[in-house]
PDB file of C-alpha atoms in Angstrom:
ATOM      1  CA  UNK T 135     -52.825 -35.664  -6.061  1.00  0.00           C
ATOM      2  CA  UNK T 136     -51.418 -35.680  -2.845  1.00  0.00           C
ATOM      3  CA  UNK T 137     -47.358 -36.372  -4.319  1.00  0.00           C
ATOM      4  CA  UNK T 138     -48.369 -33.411  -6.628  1.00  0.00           C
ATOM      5  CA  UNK T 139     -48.570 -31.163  -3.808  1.00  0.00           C
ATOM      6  CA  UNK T 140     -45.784 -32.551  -1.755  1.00  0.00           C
ATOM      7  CA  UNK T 141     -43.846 -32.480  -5.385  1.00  0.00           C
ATOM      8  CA  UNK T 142     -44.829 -28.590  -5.701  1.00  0.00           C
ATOM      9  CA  UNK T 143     -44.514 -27.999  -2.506  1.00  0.00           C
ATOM     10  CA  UNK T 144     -40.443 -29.223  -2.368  1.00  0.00           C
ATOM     11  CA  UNK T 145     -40.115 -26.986  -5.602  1.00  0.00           C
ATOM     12  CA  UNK T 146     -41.492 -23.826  -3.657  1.00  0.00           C
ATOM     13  CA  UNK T 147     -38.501 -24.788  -1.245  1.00  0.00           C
ATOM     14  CA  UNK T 148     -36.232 -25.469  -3.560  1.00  0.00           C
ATOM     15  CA  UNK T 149     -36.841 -22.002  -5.469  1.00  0.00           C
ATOM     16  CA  UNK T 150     -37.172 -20.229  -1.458  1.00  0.00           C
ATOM     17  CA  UNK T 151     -33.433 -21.582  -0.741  1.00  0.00           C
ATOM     18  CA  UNK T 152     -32.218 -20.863  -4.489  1.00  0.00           C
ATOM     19  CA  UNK T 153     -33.060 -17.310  -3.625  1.00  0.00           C
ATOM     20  CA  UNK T 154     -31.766 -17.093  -0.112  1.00  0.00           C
ATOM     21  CA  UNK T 155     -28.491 -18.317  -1.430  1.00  0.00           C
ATOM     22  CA  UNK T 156     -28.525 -15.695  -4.792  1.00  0.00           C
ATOM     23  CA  UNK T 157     -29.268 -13.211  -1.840  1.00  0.00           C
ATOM     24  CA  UNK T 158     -26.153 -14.054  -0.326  1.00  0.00           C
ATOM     25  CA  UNK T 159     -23.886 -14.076  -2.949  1.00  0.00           C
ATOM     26  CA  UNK T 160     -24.800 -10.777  -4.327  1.00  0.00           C
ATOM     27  CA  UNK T 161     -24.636  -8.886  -1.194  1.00  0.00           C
ATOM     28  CA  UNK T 162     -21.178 -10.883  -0.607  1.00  0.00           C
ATOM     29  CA  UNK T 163     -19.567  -9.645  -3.551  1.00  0.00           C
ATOM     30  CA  UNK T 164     -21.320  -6.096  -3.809  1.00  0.00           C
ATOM     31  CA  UNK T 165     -20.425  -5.622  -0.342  1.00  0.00           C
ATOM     32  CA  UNK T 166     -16.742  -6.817   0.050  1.00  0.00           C
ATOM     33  CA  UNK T 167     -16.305 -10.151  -2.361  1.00  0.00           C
ATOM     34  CA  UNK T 168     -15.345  -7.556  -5.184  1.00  0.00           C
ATOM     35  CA  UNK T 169     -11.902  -6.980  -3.153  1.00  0.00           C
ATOM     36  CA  UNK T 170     -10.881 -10.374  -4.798  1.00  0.00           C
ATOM     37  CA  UNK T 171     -11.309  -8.949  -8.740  1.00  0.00           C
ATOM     38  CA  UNK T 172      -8.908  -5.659  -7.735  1.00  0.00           C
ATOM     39  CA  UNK T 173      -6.072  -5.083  -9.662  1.00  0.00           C
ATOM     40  CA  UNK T 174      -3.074  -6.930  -7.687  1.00  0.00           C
ATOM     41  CA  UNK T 175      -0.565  -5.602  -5.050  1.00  0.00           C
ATOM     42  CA  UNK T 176       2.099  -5.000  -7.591  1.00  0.00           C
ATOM     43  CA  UNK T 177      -0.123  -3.119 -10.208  1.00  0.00           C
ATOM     44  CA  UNK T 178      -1.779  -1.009  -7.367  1.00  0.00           C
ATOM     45  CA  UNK T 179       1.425   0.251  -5.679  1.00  0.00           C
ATOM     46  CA  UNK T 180       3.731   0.084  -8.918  1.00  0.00           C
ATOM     47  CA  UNK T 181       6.268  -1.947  -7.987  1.00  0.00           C
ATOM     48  CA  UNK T 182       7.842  -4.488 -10.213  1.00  0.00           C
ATOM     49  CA  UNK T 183       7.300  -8.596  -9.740  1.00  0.00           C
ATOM     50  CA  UNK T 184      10.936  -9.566  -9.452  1.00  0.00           C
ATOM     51  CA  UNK T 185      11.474 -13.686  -9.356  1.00  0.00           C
ATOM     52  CA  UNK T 186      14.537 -13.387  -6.453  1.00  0.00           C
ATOM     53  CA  UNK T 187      16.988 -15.437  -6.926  1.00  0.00           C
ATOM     54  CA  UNK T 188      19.147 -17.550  -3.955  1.00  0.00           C
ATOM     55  CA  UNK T 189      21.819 -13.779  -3.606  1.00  0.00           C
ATOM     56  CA  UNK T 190      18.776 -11.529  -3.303  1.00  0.00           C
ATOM     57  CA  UNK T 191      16.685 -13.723  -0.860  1.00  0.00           C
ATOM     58  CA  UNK T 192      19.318 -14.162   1.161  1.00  0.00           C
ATOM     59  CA  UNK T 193      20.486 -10.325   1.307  1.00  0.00           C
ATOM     60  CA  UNK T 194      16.536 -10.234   2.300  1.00  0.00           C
ATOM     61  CA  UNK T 195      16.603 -12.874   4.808  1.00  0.00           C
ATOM     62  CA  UNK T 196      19.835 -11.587   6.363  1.00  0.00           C
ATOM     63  CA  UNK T 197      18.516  -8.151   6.392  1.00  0.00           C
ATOM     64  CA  UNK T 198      15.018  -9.443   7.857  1.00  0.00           C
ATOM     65  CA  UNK T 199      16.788 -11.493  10.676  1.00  0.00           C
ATOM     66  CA  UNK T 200      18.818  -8.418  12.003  1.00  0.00           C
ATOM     67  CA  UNK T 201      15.661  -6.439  12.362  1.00  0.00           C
ATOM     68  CA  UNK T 202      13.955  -8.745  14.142  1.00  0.00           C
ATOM     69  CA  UNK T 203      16.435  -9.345  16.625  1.00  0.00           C
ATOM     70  CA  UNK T 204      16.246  -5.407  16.961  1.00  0.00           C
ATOM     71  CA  UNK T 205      12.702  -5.603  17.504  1.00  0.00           C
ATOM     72  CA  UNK T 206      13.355  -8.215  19.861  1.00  0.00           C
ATOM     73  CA  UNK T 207      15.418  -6.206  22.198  1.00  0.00           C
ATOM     74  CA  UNK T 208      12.915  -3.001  21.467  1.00  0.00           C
ATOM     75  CA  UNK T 209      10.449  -4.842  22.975  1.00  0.00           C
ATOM     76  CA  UNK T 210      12.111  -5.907  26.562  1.00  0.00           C
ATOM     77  CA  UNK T 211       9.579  -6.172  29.242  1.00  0.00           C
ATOM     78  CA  UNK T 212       6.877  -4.441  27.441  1.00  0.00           C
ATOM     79  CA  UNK T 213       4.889  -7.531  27.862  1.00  0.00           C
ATOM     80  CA  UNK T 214       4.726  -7.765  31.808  1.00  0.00           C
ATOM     81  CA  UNK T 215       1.577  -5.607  32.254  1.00  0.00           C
ATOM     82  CA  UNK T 216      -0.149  -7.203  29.689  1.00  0.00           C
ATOM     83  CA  UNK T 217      -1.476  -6.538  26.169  1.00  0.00           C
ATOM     84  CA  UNK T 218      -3.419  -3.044  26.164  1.00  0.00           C
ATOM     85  CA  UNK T 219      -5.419  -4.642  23.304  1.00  0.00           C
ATOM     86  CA  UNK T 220      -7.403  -1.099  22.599  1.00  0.00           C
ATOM     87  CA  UNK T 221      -4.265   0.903  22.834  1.00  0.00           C
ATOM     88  CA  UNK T 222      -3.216  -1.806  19.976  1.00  0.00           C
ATOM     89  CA  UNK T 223      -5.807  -0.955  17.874  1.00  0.00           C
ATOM     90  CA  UNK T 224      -5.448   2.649  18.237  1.00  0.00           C
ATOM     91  CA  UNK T 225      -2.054   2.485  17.465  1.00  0.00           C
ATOM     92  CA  UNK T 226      -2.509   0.304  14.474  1.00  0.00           C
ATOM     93  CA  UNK T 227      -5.179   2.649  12.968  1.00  0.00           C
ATOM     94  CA  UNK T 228      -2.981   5.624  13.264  1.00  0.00           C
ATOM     95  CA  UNK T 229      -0.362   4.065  11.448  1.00  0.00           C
ATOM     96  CA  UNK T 230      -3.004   2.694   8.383  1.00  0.00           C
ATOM     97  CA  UNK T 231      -4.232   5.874   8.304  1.00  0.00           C
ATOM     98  CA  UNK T 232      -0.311   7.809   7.875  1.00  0.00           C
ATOM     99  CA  UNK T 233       0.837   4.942   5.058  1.00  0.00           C
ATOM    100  CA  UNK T 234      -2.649   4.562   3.366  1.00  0.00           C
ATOM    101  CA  UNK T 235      -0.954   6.528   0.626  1.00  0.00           C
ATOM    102  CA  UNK T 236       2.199   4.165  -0.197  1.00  0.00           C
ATOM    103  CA  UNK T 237      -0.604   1.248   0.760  1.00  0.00           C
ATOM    104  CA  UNK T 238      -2.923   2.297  -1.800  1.00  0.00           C
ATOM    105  CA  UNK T 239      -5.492   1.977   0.423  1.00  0.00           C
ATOM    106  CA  UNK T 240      -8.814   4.609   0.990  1.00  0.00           C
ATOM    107  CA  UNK T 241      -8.890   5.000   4.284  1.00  0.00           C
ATOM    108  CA  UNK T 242     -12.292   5.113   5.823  1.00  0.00           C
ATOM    109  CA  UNK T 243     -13.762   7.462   8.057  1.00  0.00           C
ATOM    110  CA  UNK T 244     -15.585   5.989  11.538  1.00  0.00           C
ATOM    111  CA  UNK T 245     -14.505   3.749  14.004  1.00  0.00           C
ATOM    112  CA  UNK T 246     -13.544  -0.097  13.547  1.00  0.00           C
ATOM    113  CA  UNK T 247     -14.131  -1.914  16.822  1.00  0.00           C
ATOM    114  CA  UNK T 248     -12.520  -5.434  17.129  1.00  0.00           C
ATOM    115  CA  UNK T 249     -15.914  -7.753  17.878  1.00  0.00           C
ATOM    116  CA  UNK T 250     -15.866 -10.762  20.590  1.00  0.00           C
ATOM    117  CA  UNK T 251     -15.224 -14.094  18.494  1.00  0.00           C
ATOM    118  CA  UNK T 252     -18.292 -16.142  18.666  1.00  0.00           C
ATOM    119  CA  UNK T 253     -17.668 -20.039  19.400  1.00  0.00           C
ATOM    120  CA  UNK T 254     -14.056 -19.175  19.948  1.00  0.00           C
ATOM    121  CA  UNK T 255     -13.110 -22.158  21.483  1.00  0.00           C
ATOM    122  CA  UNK T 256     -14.763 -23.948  18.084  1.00  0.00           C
ATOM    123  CA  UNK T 257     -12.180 -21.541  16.039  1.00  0.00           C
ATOM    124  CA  UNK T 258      -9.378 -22.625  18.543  1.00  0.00           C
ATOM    125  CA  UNK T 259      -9.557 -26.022  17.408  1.00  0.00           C
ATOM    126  CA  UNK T 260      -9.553 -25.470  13.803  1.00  0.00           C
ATOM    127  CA  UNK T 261      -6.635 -23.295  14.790  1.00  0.00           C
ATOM    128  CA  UNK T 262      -8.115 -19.623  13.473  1.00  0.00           C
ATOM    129  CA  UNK T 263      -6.676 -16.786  14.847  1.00  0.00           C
ATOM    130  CA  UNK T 264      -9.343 -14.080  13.642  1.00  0.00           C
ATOM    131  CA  UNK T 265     -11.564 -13.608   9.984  1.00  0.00           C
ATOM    132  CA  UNK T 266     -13.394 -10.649   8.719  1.00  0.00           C
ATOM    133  CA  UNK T 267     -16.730 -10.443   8.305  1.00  0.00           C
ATOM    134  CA  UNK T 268     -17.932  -9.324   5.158  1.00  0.00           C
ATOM    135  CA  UNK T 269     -21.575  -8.970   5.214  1.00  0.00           C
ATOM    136  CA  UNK T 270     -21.338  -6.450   7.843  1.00  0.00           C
ATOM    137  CA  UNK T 271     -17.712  -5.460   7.634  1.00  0.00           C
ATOM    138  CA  UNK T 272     -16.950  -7.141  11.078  1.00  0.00           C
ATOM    139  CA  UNK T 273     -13.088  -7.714  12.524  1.00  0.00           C
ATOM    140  CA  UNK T 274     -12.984 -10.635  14.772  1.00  0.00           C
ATOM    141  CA  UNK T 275      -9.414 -11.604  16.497  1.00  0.00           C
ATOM    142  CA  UNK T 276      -9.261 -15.033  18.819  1.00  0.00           C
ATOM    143  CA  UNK T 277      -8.372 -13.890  22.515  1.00  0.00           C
ATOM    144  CA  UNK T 278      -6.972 -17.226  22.775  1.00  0.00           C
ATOM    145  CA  UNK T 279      -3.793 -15.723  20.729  1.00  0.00           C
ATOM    146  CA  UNK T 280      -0.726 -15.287  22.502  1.00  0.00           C
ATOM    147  CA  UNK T 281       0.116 -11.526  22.991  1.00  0.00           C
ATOM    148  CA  UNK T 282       2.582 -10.685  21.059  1.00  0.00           C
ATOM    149  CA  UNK T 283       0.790 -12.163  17.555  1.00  0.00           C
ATOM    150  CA  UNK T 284      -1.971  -9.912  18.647  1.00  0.00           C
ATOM    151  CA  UNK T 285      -1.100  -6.627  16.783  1.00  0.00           C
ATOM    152  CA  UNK T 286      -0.009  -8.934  13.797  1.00  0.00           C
ATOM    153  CA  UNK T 287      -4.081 -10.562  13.407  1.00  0.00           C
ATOM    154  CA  UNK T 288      -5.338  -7.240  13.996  1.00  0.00           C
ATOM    155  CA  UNK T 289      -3.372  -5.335  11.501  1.00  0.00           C
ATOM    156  CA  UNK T 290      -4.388  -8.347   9.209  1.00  0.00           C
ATOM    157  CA  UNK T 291      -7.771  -8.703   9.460  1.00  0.00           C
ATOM    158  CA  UNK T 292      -8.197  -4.556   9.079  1.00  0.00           C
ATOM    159  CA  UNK T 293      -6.257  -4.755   5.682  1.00  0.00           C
ATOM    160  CA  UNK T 294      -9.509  -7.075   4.653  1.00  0.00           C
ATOM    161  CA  UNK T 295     -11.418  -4.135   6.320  1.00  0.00           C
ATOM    162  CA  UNK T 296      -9.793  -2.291   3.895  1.00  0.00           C
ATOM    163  CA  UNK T 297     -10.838  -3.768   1.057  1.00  0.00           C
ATOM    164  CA  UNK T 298      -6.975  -6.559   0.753  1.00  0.00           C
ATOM    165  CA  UNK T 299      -8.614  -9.882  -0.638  1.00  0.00           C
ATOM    166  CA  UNK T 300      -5.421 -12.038  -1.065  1.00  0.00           C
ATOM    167  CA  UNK T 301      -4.425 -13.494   2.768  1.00  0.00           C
ATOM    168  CA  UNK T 302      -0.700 -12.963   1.412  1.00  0.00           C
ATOM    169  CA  UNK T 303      -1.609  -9.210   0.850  1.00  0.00           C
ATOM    170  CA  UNK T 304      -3.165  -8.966   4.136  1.00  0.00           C
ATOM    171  CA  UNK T 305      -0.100  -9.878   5.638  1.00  0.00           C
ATOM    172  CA  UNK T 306       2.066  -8.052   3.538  1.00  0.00           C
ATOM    173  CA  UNK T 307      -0.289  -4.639   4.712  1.00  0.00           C
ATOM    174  CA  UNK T 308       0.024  -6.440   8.047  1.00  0.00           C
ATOM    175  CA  UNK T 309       3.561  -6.685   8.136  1.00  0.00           C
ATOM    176  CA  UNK T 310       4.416  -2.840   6.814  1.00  0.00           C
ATOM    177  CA  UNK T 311       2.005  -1.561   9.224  1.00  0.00           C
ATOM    178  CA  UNK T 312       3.345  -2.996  12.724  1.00  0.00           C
ATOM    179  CA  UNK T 313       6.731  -2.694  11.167  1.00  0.00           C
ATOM    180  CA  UNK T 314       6.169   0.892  11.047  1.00  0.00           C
ATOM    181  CA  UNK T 315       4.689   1.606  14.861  1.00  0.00           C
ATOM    182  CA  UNK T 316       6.214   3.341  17.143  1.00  0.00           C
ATOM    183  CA  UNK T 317       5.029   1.021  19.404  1.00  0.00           C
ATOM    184  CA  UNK T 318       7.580  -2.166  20.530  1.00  0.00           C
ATOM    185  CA  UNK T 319       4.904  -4.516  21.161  1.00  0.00           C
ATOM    186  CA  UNK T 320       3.780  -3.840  17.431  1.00  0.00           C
ATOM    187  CA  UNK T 321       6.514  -3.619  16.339  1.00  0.00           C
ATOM    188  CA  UNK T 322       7.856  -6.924  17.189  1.00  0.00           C
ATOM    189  CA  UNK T 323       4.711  -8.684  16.241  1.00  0.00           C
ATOM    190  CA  UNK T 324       5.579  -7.685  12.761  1.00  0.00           C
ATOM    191  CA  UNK T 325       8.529  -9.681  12.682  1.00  0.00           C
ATOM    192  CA  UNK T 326       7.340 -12.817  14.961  1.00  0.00           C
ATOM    193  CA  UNK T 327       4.512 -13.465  13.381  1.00  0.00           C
ATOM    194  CA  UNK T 328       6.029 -13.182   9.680  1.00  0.00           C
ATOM    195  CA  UNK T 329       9.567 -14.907  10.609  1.00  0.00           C
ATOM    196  CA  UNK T 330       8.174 -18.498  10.129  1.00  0.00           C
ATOM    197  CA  UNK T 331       7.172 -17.590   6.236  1.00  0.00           C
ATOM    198  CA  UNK T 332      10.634 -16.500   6.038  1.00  0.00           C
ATOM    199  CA  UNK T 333      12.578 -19.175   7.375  1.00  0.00           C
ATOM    200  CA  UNK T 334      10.202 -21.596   5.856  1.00  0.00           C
ATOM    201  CA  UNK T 335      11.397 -20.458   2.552  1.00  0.00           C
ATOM    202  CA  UNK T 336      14.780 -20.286   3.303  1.00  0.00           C
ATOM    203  CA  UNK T 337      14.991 -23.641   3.911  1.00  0.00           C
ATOM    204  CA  UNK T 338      13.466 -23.876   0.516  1.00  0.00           C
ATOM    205  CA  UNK T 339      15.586 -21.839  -1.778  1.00  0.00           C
ATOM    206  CA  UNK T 340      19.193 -21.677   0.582  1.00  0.00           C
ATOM    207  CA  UNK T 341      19.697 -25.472   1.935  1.00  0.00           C
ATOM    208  CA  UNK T 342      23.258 -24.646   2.132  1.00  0.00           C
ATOM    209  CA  UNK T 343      22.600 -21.360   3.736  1.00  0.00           C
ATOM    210  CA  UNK T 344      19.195 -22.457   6.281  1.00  0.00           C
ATOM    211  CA  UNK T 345      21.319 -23.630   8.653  1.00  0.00           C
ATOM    212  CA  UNK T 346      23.192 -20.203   9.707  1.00  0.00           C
ATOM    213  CA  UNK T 347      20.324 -17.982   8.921  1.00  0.00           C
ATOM    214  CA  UNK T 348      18.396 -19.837  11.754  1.00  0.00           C
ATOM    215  CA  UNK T 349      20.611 -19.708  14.051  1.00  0.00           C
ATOM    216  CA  UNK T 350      21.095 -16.002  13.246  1.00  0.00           C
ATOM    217  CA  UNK T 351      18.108 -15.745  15.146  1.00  0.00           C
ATOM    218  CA  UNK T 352      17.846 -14.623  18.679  1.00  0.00           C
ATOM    219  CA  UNK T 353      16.667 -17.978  20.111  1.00  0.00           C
ATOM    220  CA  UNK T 354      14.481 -15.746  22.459  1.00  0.00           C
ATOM    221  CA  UNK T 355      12.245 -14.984  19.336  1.00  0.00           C
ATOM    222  CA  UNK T 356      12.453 -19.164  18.062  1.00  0.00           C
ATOM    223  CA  UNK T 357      11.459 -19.690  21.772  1.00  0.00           C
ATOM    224  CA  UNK T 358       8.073 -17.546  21.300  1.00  0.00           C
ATOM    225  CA  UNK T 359       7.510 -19.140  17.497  1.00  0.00           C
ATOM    226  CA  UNK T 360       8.084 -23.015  19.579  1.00  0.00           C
ATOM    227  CA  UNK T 361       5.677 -21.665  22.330  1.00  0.00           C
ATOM    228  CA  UNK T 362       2.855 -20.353  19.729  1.00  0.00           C
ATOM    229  CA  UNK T 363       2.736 -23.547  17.812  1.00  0.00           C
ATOM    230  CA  UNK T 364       2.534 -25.597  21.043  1.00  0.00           C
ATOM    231  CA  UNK T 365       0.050 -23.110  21.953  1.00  0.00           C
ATOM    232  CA  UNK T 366      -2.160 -23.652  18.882  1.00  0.00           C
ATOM    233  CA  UNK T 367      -1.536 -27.669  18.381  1.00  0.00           C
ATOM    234  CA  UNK T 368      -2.598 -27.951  22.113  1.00  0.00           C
ATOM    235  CA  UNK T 369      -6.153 -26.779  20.991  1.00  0.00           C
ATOM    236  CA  UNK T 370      -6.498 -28.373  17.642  1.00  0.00           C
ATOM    237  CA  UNK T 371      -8.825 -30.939  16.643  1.00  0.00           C
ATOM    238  CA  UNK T 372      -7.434 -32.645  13.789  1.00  0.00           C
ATOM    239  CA  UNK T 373     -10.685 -33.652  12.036  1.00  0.00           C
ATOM    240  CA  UNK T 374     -12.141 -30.121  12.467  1.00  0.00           C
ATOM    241  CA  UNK T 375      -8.724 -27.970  11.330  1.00  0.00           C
ATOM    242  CA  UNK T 376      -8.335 -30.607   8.488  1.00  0.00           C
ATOM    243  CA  UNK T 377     -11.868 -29.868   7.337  1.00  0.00           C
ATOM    244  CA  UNK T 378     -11.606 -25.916   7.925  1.00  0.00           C
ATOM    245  CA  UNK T 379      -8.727 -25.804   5.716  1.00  0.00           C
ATOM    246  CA  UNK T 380     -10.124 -27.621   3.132  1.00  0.00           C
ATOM    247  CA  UNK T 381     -13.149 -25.557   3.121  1.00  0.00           C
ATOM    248  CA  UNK T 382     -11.035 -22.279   3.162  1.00  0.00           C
ATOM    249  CA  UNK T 383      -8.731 -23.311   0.468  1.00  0.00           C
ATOM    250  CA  UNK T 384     -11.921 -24.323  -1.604  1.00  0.00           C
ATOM    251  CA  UNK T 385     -12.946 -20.816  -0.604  1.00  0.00           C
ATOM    252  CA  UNK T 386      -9.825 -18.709  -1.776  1.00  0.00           C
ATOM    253  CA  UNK T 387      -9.238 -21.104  -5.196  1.00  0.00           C
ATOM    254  CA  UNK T 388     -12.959 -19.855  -5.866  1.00  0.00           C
ATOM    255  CA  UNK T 389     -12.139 -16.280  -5.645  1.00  0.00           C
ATOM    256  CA  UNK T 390      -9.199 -16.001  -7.895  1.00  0.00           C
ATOM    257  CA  UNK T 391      -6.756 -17.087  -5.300  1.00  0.00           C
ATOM    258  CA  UNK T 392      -5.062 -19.893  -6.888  1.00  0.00           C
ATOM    259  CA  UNK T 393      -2.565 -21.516  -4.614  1.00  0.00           C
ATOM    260  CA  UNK T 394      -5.557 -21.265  -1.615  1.00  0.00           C
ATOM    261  CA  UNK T 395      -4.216 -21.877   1.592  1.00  0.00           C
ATOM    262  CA  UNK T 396      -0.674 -21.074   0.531  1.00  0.00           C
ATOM    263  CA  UNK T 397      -1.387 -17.997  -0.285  1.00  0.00           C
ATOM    264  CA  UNK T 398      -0.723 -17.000   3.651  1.00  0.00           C
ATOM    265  CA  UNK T 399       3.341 -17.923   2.589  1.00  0.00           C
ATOM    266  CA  UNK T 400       3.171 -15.916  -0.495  1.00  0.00           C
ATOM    267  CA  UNK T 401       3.626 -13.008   1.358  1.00  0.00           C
ATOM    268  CA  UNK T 402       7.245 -13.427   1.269  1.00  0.00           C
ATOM    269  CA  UNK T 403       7.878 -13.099  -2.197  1.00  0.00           C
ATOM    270  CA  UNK T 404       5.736  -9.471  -1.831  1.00  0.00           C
ATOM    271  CA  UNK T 405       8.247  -8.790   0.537  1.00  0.00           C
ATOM    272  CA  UNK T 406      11.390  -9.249  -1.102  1.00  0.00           C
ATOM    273  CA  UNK T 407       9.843  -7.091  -3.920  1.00  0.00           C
ATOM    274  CA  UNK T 408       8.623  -4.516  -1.727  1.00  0.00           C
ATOM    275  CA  UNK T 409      10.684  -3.873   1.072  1.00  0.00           C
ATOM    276  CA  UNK T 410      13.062  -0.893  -0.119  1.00  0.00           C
ATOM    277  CA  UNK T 411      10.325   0.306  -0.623  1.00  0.00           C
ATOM    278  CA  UNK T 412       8.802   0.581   2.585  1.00  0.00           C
ATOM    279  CA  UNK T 413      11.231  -0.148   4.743  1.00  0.00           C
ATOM    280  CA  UNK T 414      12.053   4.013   5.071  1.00  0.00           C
ATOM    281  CA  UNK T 415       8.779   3.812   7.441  1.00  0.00           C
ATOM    282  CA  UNK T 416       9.892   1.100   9.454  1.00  0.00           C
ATOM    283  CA  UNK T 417      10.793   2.101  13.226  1.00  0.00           C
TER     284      UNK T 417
END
């Protein structure tokens, strides 16, 4: 009698956490979750998915190198006072809210308030530099970001906000956006915190070509890519980043995101089909 009750009572448990989890599934996809089953990037905004081959990515490249180096000189001392992080945000909402027609996105009335990480040094170590929160449509950024990737997280995590599932679409949103402020600091976030995806593949696509591309590069702006990574790897913990990303990229593969964790990289390819066609906004 007695391992009938204890049975009956683990099945009451059972069926209490089968329902807690239901719980949370539904109100994950009815409240944000759904963002993954939109219609893609290139069907919302009508442009065409164009494999580039080696001439056009590196007319891209080329073309993304110079204005970076721009933005690098734009920016010139803009960083001694320190990062105005709320005068970030309001600059990076005024500029959703002008393009949120060539984004495709439905801009939201209210007020979206960047929230303190909890456990951030726990994040540091996994090496995660802000997430959304979709149960109550939260944006959380890492304060232990260097500066100038600031604007970039921000403007990333608020095209989730937005209702952007892919990470490589948040970034693409994330890119166009800073790209487009007025202000320098944004504005050269854009192009730091993107550069690396760039590069990355042009060492993938141009061997031949890598080489002068790089060092095309102010080595100003390869100085602040050296210092964020040392920045980041000095706060990782191997075992918990290794097990973070596996966990995420289970995540993403889940939700219709089929590369998972390289989806971040994909952005690039969004870019080279895109960027005519935003680039008339860009500052």
């Amino acid at each position: 009698l007695l391992a009938i009750v204890r049975r009956s009572g683990f099945v009451r448990l059972l069926f209490s956490l089968l329902r807690f989890v239901t719980v949370i599934v539904v109100w994950f996809y009815f409240s944000w979750g759904v963002a993954y089953f939109r219609d893609d990037f290139h069907t919302r905004a009508t442009v065409e998915d164009v494999p580039y081959d080696s001439v056009q990515f590196k007319d891209f490249a080329t073309r993304f190198v110079e204005q970076a180096n721009r933005a690098y000189d734009g920016r010139t001392g803009v960083y001694s006072a320190g990062m105005d992080k709320e005068g970030v945000r309001q600059e990076i909402e005024s500029v959703y809210q002008r393009l949120q027609g060539p984004l495709r996105v439905a801009y939201p009335n209210g007020k979206r308030r960047v929230k303190p990480m909890m456990f951030q040094s726990l994040y540091s170590k996994t090496g995660v530099s802000g997430y959304f929160g979709p149960f109550f449509n939260e944006i959380h950024v890492n304060d232990y970001s260097l500066d100038f990737t600031y604007p970039f997280t921000l403007a990333h995590e608020m095209a989730h906000q937005f209702g952007v599932g892919p990470e490589s679409e948040a970034n693409l949103y994330a890119f166009v956006t800073c790209a487009s402020s007025g202000d320098p600091r944004v504005r050269y976030s854009a192009y730091a915190s993107t550069l690396g995806y760039v590069l990355n593949d042009a060492y993938r696509f141009l061997p031949d070509e890598y080489e002068s591309i790089y060092h095309s590069v102010r080595p100003e702006i390869l100085e602040d890519l050296k210092r964020n990574r040392e920045h980041w790897l000095a706060a990782r913990d191997e075992a918990l980043s290794s097990a973070q990303d596996k966990m995420y990229d289970a995540y993403l593969k889940t939700n219709k995101v089929s590369s998972g964790q390289e989806n971040y990289s994909e952005v690039v390819a969004l870019l080279v089909s895109s960027y005519d066609l935003f680039s008339p906004f860009f500052r």
